[in-house]
XYZ file of C-alpha atoms in Angstrom:
316
model
C 16.669 -9.079 8.786
C 19.252 -7.227 6.856
C 20.388 -4.233 9.020
C 22.835 -1.568 8.020
C 25.300 0.041 10.300
C 24.024 2.710 12.752
C 22.303 5.347 10.451
C 23.417 8.849 10.236
C 20.100 9.860 8.761
C 17.618 12.094 10.826
C 14.316 10.460 10.081
C 12.905 6.992 9.188
C 10.562 6.021 6.427
C 8.980 2.585 6.573
C 7.835 1.280 3.172
C 6.132 -1.755 1.680
C 6.038 -2.685 -2.001
C 9.473 -1.180 -2.524
C 11.334 -4.046 -4.200
C 9.856 -3.806 -7.731
C 8.074 -1.542 -10.240
C 7.112 1.971 -9.292
C 7.728 1.214 -5.629
C 11.407 0.419 -6.224
C 11.735 3.684 -8.267
C 10.048 5.617 -5.421
C 12.262 4.081 -2.718
C 15.545 4.871 -4.667
C 14.207 8.318 -5.586
C 13.422 9.141 -1.957
C 16.747 7.933 -0.633
C 18.740 9.766 -3.332
C 16.608 13.040 -3.001
C 16.753 13.241 0.806
C 20.093 12.238 2.393
C 18.470 12.544 5.800
C 16.120 9.689 5.103
C 16.725 6.199 6.546
C 14.596 3.689 4.621
C 13.209 0.552 6.210
C 11.744 -1.854 3.644
C 9.441 -4.699 4.586
C 9.883 -7.591 2.072
C 9.715 -11.370 2.121
C 12.978 -13.082 2.602
C 14.868 -9.825 2.859
C 14.029 -8.732 -0.701
C 15.603 -9.878 -4.046
C 19.305 -10.527 -4.183
C 21.250 -7.318 -4.547
C 18.248 -5.142 -3.563
C 20.145 -2.891 -1.160
C 23.230 -2.641 -3.336
C 20.940 -1.091 -6.054
C 20.692 2.048 -3.998
C 24.351 2.866 -4.638
C 25.735 5.424 -2.215
C 22.455 5.460 -0.299
C 22.668 1.649 0.464
C 24.074 2.361 3.969
C 20.782 4.067 4.777
C 18.527 1.054 3.791
C 17.424 -1.651 6.190
C 15.328 -4.676 5.079
C 12.994 -6.343 7.550
C 11.603 -9.749 6.557
C 7.857 -9.677 6.387
C 5.066 -11.612 4.524
C 2.229 -9.074 4.483
C -0.280 -11.825 3.609
C 0.651 -13.410 7.002
C -0.706 -11.041 9.833
C 1.636 -12.558 12.404
C 4.566 -11.867 10.148
C 3.450 -8.291 9.690
C 3.007 -7.758 13.464
C 6.390 -9.280 14.174
C 8.105 -7.062 11.585
C 6.493 -3.983 13.175
C 7.732 -5.107 16.576
C 11.321 -5.396 15.222
C 11.057 -1.798 13.890
C 9.731 -0.542 17.197
C 12.694 -2.045 18.931
C 15.115 -0.475 16.533
C 13.342 2.888 17.043
C 13.378 2.521 20.848
C 17.105 1.572 20.751
C 17.908 4.576 18.535
C 19.309 2.178 15.952
C 16.853 4.022 13.761
C 16.234 7.872 13.810
C 12.643 9.014 14.634
C 9.876 7.683 12.515
C 8.315 10.261 10.329
C 6.994 8.398 7.327
C 5.044 5.271 6.366
C 4.264 4.200 2.794
C 1.967 1.307 2.205
C 2.728 0.660 -1.366
C 2.368 -3.122 -1.492
C -0.555 -4.426 -3.628
C -1.651 -7.748 -5.073
C -4.161 -8.970 -7.579
C -5.121 -12.625 -8.287
C -6.904 -14.469 -10.886
C -9.671 -15.521 -8.412
C -10.824 -14.621 -4.873
C -9.852 -18.023 -3.295
C -6.295 -17.055 -2.322
C -5.930 -17.202 1.462
C -3.121 -16.116 3.817
C -1.889 -18.032 6.937
C -4.942 -16.681 8.904
C -7.572 -17.582 6.400
C -8.013 -14.208 5.197
C -8.483 -13.497 1.521
C -5.032 -12.523 0.415
C -6.047 -9.413 -1.589
C -7.777 -8.004 1.414
C -4.913 -9.003 3.744
C -2.189 -7.311 1.756
C -4.057 -4.320 0.201
C -6.099 -3.406 3.343
C -5.352 -5.228 6.605
C -1.532 -5.061 6.408
C -1.791 -1.192 6.130
C -4.038 -1.123 9.150
C -1.715 -3.373 11.088
C 1.346 -1.307 10.254
C -0.247 2.014 11.135
C -1.736 0.699 14.419
C 1.554 -1.077 15.471
C 3.862 1.825 14.491
C 1.527 4.819 15.038
C 2.658 5.503 18.531
C 6.238 6.158 17.137
C 5.200 8.665 14.479
C 6.523 12.082 15.199
C 4.847 15.291 14.587
C 5.119 16.265 10.899
C 4.727 12.663 9.792
C 2.937 11.577 6.600
C 1.354 8.291 5.871
C 0.752 7.304 2.193
C -1.423 4.434 1.196
C -1.266 3.541 -2.551
C -4.763 3.053 -3.918
C -6.247 2.834 -7.402
C -8.704 4.647 -9.579
C -10.303 1.240 -10.358
C -12.372 2.103 -7.212
C -14.436 4.455 -9.388
C -15.709 1.444 -11.196
C -16.226 3.179 -14.600
C -14.615 2.842 -18.085
C -12.923 6.233 -17.768
C -10.863 5.033 -14.807
C -10.434 1.383 -15.436
C -10.405 1.116 -19.256
C -12.859 -1.763 -18.983
C -10.173 -4.021 -17.659
C -11.330 -4.286 -14.009
C -14.881 -4.754 -12.695
C -16.354 -2.191 -10.316
C -16.107 -2.691 -6.631
C -18.860 -4.716 -5.033
C -19.055 -3.669 -1.373
C -20.528 -6.074 1.266
C -19.808 -6.440 4.936
C -16.143 -6.218 5.953
C -16.413 -9.671 7.475
C -17.401 -11.112 4.183
C -14.853 -9.080 2.170
C -11.996 -10.280 4.341
C -12.738 -14.050 3.516
C -12.170 -15.940 0.342
C -15.154 -16.408 -2.076
C -16.783 -12.991 -1.607
C -17.085 -12.421 -5.416
C -17.913 -15.728 -6.882
C -14.765 -17.783 -6.676
C -12.568 -19.281 -9.307
C -12.561 -16.652 -12.123
C -10.420 -13.704 -13.174
C -13.398 -11.442 -12.812
C -13.634 -12.362 -9.126
C -9.977 -11.687 -8.566
C -10.212 -8.359 -10.231
C -13.352 -7.354 -8.268
C -11.510 -8.286 -5.127
C -8.833 -5.976 -6.168
C -11.074 -2.869 -7.011
C -13.013 -3.463 -3.857
C -9.861 -3.656 -1.701
C -8.701 -0.445 -3.112
C -12.055 1.219 -2.280
C -11.661 -0.278 1.202
C -8.193 1.337 1.488
C -9.643 4.868 0.782
C -12.295 4.104 3.414
C -9.432 3.146 5.815
C -7.582 6.374 5.088
C -10.631 8.439 5.867
C -11.182 6.648 9.160
C -7.513 6.894 10.194
C -7.536 10.592 9.374
C -10.254 11.058 12.080
C -8.192 9.135 14.634
C -4.586 10.016 14.161
C -3.151 12.849 16.379
C -2.684 16.371 15.174
C 0.534 16.633 13.231
C 0.332 13.170 11.676
C -1.432 13.215 8.251
C -2.542 10.353 6.034
C -3.411 10.526 2.342
C -4.392 8.156 -0.386
C -2.122 7.993 -3.523
C -3.399 7.012 -6.869
C -0.645 6.392 -9.436
C -3.198 5.599 -12.183
C -2.922 2.685 -14.444
C 0.883 2.120 -14.908
C 1.662 -0.395 -17.714
C 4.659 -2.514 -17.233
C 4.453 -3.217 -13.477
C 4.278 -6.713 -11.918
C 0.762 -6.273 -10.635
C -0.476 -8.718 -13.233
C 2.030 -11.318 -12.387
C -0.725 -13.777 -11.521
C -2.597 -13.242 -14.814
C -2.460 -15.568 -17.900
C 0.674 -15.853 -19.991
C -0.963 -13.680 -22.667
C -2.107 -10.959 -20.316
C 1.426 -10.883 -18.616
C 3.049 -10.578 -22.120
C 0.721 -7.682 -23.030
C 1.305 -5.897 -19.786
C 5.009 -6.248 -20.200
C 5.614 -5.571 -23.986
C 2.545 -3.979 -25.445
C 0.732 -1.762 -22.860
C 3.757 0.235 -21.948
C 3.681 1.640 -25.432
C 0.427 3.377 -24.538
C 2.231 5.512 -22.117
C 4.081 7.076 -25.116
C 0.832 8.208 -26.731
C -1.514 8.749 -23.813
C -1.783 10.338 -20.385
C -0.632 7.109 -18.711
C 2.586 7.259 -16.778
C 5.361 4.741 -17.328
C 6.992 3.173 -14.301
C 9.874 5.715 -13.822
C 7.515 8.664 -13.893
C 4.964 6.880 -11.554
C 7.772 6.063 -9.117
C 9.082 9.543 -9.030
C 5.629 10.895 -8.385
C 5.121 8.526 -5.522
C 8.459 9.667 -4.059
C 7.366 13.272 -4.160
C 4.183 12.399 -2.323
C 6.116 10.468 0.316
C 8.378 13.613 0.740
C 5.321 15.871 1.226
C 4.400 17.134 -2.252
C 1.759 18.239 -2.845
C 0.600 19.628 0.413
C -2.759 18.061 1.228
C -5.213 17.898 4.100
C -5.238 14.703 5.956
C -7.560 12.216 4.416
C -7.076 13.656 0.976
C -6.893 11.797 -2.341
C -3.752 12.599 -4.352
C -4.026 11.614 -7.994
C -0.709 11.472 -9.842
C 0.707 14.470 -8.079
C -2.259 16.657 -7.508
C -5.048 16.728 -4.852
C -8.303 15.462 -6.501
C -11.585 13.931 -5.582
C -12.074 10.179 -5.037
C -15.375 8.573 -5.954
C -18.588 9.596 -4.250
C -18.898 5.986 -2.968
C -15.525 6.253 -1.208
C -17.039 8.842 1.223
C -19.203 6.800 3.651
C -18.519 7.322 7.416
C -20.765 4.563 8.434
C -18.938 2.104 6.168
C -15.621 3.376 7.164
C -16.448 2.883 10.854
C -17.642 -0.711 10.244
C -14.466 -1.497 8.459
C -12.406 -0.035 11.236
C -14.220 -2.088 13.824
C -13.833 -5.274 11.924
C -10.112 -4.725 11.381
C -9.631 -4.025 15.057
C -11.470 -7.203 15.810
C -9.037 -9.100 13.566
C -6.152 -7.254 15.254
C -7.331 -8.264 18.604
C -7.566 -11.863 17.604
C -3.944 -11.778 16.426
C -2.866 -10.309 19.860
C -4.664 -13.129 21.723
C -3.007 -15.832 19.716
C 0.456 -14.498 20.381
């Protein structure tokens, strides 16, 4: 854990997915915009070399906690370290949680330390764990942001034909490798779109359960060319994503990484105002897909995630 000196900030934001791409832009923008914000970043190995220094004058308000979000025990341990810092007043009161981390693989066979399918573990379960483990410390006026994706719509308008539509099945099946056919890029991308649908379901269920004064919203940045989301793709696809597709943002409604990151920062800081459970699409409150509104499915997902969480507690 890389910890700064005792912070002078007045509120704490815990963030995942803040070491690269739009998450890095959002983290730096949040810290520079609000000098009262103490940022706690969860990152494997303490983040890339020089990560904290990149915040310039705001570096003294950045703490990095080592966490592997694909490893549930690591995520729970990181949350426990943050709770101790909050209890010891080494951190100011917790008022924000941004679950921005996301992964996509070339198949659906990737598994974390617990045997959970890695896309599900990072994109869904890690968010549930962090909210559950840190929720008791969230103060009134807090906002939780979970980064989702418009690939959950499953149509050409929203995914440009690059990502298959979600394929919902039981949460127990979704959480294990091989739910979408195995060793193919299509399976990996289906796991991704389905995980983002699950994340919206999770936001809806948490919105019903969080106390008054603590809101949770889904945030869709849209397709953002030039991020590292496709880092597990083929060499050609990675080259296209890095050098060709960013040009589309110059002649289309797509956002480039700096714009997408600043919009995420605004959402973290409370703009736009939104009812808890809302879907925020690139800076405006919008409607998620009809399929994403399913209370029975959301309750089933919650129950399964709580069963997994209980299993972790019993092993510790």
